[in-house]
Coordinates of C-alpha atoms and ligand atoms in Angstrom, one line a residue:
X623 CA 3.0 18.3 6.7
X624 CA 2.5 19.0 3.2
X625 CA 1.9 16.5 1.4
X626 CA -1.5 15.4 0.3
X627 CA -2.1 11.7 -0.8
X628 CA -5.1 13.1 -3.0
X629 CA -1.9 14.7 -5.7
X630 CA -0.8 11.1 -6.1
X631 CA -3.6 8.5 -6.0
X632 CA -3.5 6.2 -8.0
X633 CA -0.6 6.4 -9.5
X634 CA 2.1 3.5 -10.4
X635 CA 3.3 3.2 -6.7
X636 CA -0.7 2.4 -5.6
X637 CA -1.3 0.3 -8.1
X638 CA 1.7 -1.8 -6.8
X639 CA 0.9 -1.4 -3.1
X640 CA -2.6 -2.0 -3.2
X641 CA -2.7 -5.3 -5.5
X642 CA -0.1 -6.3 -2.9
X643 CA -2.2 -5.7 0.0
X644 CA -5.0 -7.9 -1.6
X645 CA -3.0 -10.9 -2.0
X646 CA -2.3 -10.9 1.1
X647 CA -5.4 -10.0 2.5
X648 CA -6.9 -13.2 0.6
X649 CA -4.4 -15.2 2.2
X650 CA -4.9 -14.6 5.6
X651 CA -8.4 -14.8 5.1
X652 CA -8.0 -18.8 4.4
X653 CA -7.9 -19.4 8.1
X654 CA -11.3 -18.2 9.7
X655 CA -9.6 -16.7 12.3
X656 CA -10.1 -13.1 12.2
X657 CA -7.3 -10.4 12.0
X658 CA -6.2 -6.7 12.4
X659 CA -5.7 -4.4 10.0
X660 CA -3.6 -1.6 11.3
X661 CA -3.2 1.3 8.5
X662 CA -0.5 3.5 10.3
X663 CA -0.9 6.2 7.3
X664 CA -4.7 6.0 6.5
X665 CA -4.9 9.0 4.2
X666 CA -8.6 9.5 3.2
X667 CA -10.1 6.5 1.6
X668 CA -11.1 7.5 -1.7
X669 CA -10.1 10.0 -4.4
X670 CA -11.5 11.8 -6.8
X671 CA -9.9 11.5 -10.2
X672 CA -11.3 14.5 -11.6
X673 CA -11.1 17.0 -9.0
X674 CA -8.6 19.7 -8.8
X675 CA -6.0 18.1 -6.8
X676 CA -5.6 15.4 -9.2
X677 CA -6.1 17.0 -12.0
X678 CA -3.0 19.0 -11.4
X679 CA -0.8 15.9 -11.3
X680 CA -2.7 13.5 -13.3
X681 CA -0.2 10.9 -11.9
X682 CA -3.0 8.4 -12.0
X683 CA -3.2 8.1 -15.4
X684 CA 0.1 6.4 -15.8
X685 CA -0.8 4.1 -13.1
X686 CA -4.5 2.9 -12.7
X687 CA -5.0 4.8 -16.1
X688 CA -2.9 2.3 -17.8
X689 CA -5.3 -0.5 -16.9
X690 CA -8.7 0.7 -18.4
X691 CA -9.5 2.5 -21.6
X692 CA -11.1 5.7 -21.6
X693 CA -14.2 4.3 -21.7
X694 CA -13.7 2.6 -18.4
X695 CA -13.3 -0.7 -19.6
X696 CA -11.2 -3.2 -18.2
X697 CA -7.7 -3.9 -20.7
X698 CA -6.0 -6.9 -19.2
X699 CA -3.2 -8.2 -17.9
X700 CA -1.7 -12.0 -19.6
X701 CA -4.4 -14.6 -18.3
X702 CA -2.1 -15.6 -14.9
X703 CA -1.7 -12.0 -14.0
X704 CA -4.9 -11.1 -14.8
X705 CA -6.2 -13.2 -12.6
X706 CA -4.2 -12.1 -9.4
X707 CA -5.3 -8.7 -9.9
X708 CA -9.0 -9.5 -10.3
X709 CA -9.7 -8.4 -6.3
X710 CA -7.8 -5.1 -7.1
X711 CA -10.1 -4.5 -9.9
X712 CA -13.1 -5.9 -8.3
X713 CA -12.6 -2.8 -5.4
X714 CA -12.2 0.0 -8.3
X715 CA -15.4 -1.5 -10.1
X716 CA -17.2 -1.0 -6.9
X717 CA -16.4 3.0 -6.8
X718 CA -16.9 3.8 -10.6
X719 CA -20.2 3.2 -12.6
X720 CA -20.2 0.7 -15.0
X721 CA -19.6 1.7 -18.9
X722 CA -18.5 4.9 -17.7
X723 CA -14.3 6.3 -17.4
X724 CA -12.8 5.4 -14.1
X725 CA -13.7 8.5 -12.0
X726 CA -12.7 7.2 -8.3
X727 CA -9.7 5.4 -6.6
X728 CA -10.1 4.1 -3.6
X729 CA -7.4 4.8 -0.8
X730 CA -5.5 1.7 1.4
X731 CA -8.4 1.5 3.8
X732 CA -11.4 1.8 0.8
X733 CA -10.1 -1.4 0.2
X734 CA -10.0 -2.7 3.0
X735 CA -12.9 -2.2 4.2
X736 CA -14.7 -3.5 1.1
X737 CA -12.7 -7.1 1.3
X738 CA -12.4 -7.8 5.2
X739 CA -14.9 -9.6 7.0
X740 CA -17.0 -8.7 9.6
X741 CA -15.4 -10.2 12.3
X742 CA -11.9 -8.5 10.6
X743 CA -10.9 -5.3 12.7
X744 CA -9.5 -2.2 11.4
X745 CA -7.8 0.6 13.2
X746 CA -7.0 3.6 10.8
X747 CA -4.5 6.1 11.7
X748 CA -3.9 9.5 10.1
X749 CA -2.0 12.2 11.7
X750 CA -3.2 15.5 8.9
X751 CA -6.2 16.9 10.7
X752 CA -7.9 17.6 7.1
X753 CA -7.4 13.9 5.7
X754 CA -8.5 12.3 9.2
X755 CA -11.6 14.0 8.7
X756 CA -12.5 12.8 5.4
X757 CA -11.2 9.9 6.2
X758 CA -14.2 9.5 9.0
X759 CA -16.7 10.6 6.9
X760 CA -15.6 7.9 4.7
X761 CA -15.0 4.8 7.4
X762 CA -16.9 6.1 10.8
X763 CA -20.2 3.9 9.9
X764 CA -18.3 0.8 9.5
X765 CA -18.5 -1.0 13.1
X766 CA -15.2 -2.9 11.8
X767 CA -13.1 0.9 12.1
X768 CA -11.6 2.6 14.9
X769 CA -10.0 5.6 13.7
X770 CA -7.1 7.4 15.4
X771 CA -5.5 10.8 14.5
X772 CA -2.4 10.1 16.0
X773 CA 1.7 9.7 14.9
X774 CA 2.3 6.6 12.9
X775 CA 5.3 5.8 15.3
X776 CA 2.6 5.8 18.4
X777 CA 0.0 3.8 16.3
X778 CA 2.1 0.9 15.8
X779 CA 3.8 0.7 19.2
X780 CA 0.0 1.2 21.4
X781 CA -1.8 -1.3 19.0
X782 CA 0.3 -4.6 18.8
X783 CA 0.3 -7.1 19.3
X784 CA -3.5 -7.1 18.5
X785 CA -5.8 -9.5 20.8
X786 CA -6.3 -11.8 17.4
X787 CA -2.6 -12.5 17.4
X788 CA -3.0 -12.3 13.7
X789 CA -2.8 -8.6 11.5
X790 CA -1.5 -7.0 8.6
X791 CA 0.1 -3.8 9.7
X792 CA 0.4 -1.0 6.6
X793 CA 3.5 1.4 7.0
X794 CA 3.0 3.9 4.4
X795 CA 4.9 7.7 5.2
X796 CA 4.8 10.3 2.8
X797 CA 8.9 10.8 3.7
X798 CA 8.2 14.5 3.5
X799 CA 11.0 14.7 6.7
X800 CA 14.8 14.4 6.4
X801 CA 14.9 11.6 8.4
X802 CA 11.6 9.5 7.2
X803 CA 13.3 6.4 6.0
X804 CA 15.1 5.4 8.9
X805 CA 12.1 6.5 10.8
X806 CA 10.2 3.9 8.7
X807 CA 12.7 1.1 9.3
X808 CA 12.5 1.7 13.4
X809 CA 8.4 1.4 12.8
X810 CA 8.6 -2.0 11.3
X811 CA 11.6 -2.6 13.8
X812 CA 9.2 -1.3 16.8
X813 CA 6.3 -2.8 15.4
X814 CA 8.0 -6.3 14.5
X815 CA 9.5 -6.6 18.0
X816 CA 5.7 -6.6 19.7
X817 CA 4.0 -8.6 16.8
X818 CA 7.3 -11.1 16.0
X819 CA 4.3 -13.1 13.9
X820 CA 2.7 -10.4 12.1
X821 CA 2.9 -9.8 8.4
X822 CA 4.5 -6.0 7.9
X823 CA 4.7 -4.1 4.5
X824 CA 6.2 -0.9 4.3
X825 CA 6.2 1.6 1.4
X826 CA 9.2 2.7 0.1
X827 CA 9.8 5.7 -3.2
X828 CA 12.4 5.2 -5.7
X829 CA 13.4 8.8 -6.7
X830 CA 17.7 8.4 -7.0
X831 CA 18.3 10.2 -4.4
X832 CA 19.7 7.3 -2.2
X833 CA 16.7 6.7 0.0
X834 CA 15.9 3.5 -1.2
X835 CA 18.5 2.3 -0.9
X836 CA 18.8 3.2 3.0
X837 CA 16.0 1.7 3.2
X838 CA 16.7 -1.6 2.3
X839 CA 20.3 -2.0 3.7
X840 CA 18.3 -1.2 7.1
X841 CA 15.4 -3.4 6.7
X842 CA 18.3 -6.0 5.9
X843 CA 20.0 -5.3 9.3
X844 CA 16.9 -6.0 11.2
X845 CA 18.4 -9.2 10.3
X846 CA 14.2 -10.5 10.8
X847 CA 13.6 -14.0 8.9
X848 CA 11.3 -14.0 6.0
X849 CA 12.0 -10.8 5.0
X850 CA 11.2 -9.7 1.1
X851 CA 12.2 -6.8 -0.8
X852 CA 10.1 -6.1 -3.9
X853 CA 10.7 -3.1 -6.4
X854 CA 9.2 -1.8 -9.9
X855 CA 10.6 0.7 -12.0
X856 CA 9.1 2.7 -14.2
X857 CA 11.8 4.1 -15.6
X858 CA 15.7 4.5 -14.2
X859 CA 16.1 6.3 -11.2
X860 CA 18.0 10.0 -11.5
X861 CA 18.7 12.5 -8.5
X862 CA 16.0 14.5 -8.7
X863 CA 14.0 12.8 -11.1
X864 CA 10.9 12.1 -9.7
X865 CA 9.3 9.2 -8.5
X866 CA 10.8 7.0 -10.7
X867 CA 9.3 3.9 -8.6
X868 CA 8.6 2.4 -5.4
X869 CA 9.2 -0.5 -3.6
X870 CA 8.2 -2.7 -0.8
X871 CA 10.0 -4.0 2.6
X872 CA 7.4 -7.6 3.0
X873 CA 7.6 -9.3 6.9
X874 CA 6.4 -12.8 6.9
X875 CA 3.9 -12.3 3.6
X876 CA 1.5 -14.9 3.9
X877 CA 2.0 -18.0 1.5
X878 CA 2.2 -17.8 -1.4
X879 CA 2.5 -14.2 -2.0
X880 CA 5.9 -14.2 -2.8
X881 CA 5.5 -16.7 -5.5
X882 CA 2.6 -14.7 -7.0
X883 CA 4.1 -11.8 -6.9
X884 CA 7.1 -13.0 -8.4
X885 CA 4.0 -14.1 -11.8
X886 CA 2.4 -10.3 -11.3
X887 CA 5.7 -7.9 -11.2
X888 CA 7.1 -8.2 -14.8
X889 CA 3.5 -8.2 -16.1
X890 CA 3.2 -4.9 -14.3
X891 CA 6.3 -3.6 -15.0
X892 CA 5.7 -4.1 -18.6
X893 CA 2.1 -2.6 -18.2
X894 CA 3.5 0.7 -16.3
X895 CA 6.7 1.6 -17.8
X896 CA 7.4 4.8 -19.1
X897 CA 10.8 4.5 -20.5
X898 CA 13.9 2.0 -20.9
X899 CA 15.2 1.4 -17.3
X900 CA 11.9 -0.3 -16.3
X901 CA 12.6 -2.8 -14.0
X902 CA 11.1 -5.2 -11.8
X903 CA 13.0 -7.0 -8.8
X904 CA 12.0 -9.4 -5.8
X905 CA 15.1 -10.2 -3.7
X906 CA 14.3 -12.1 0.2
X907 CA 16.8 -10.2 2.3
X908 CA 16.3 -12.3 5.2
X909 CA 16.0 -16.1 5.0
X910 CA 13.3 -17.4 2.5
X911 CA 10.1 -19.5 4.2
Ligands
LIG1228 C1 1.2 7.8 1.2 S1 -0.1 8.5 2.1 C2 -1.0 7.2 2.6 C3 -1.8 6.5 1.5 C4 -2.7 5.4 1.9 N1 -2.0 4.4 2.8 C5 -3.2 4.6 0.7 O1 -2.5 3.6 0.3 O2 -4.2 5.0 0.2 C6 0.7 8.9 3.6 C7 -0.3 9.5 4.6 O3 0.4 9.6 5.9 C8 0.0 10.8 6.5 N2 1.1 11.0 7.5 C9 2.2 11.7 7.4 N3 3.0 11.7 8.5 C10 2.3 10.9 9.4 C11 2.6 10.5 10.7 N4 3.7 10.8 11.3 N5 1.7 9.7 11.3 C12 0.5 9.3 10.6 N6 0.2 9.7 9.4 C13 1.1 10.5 8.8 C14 -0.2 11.8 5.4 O4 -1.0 12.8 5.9 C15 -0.7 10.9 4.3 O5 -2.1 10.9 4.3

């Protein structure tokens, strides 16, 4: 295991897969019924901006970079995107000082943690020895957490269904292995057939190497109802390119995400691009609610 979630933070593909995550949070958070949120790849919580690791990349800039000044001011979005992302910003305010450039981003479950309720549980699941234990120091203290260093694929199988019969289970590999995406696929399939009610996003790159697009036909031949398929470019996709984009495989996202997602993409899409070939997409690739 090599890869380190610290290089990357931040970048275009977090941006995307964290604003998603709090739509959807909000949503299930209409009913006062609390729920589970299972993180199958945790990673650490929160990143520094300025440390070594990131400096090295400085992938964030053309992601959460592209959304403040160097100041650390806010530049927004058109008024109706704006407003969907205000929860995302409202997280990355809470670990940067006001009037001062962004110099945190916080990880899947540092925003989380900071939107759930208290009656909300969390399991958070990291399998690199390193990462799981910063990823304690950063969640231990929060009676809403259990944290398990463990395989994703055991994770999702030994926790669901969850006792609330309601969750949002995060599927989100670093697809350092050869076979990682159709490992992915059989989580959500695993994970799917135990919690058949439970809303499921899994993380997918878009590098033009083809994995993508395995992805998708086998998400597709699940054949599971309300299934949604979102993507954003940055720029076009070439065989060994780089991450040109990512996308996301959606299971039964809570009303009305898929509508406001549909008002956010293009907005972000035209707030992240890099080059022509920028493209945003939201296709249901099982039957639409
Ligand atoms: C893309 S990062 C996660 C980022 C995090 N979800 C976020 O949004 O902030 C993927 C993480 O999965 C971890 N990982 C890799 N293989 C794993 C496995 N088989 N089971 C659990 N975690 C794994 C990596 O160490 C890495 O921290």
């Amino acid at each position: 295991m090599n890869y380190r979630h610290v290089y990357h933070a931040g970048n275009h593909a977090d941006v995307l897969k964290h604003i998603v995550m709090l739509r959807a949070f909000l949503h299930l958070q209409k009913k006062d019924k609390p729920f589970l949120f299972l993180d199958a790849h945790a990673g650490t919580g929160l990143y520094a901006l300025w440390g070594d690791e990131a400096l090295k990349t400085l992938e964030w800039q053309d992601g959460v970079g592209r959304f403040y000044d160097p100041s650390g001011k806010a530049v927004p979005l058109a008024a109706e995107a704006e407003a969907l992302i205000a929860p995302w910003r409202h997280v990355i305010a809470s670990v940067n000082a006001t009037g001062q450039p962004l110099s945190h981003y916080p990880g899947s479950p540092g925003f989380a943690l900071d939107v759930l309720r208290q009656n909300d549980r969390v399991i958070l699941n990291e399998l690199h020895p390193d990462d799981h234990g910063k990823l304690a120091e950063f969640a231990q203290r929060d009676r809403r957490v259990v944290l398990v260093e463990g395989d994703a694929a055991i994770a999702v199988k030994a926790h669901l269904p969850p006792p609330e019969r309601r969750g949002f289970i995060l599927i989100d590999p670093s697809y350092e292995r050869e076979d990682e995406a159709r490992r992915a696929v059989q989580m959500l399939r695993d994970g799917y057939r135990r919690f058949a009610t439970g809303a499921f996003a899994l993380w997918y790159p878009v590098t033009g190497d083809g994995l993508s697009e395995v992805i998708a036909k086998e998400a597709q031949a699940l054949a599971i109802p309300k299934t949604l398929k979102i993507e954003l470019l940055v720029r076009k996709a070439v065989p060994e390119g780089g991450l040109a984009g990512s996308g996301l495989i959606l299971i039964n996202p809570p009303w009305p995400l898929a509508d406001e997602l549909a008002a956010i993409g293009p907005a972000l899409c035209e707030r992240l691009r890099q080059s022509d070939g920028a493209a945003w997409s939201l296709d249901w690739l099982g039957a639409e609610i």
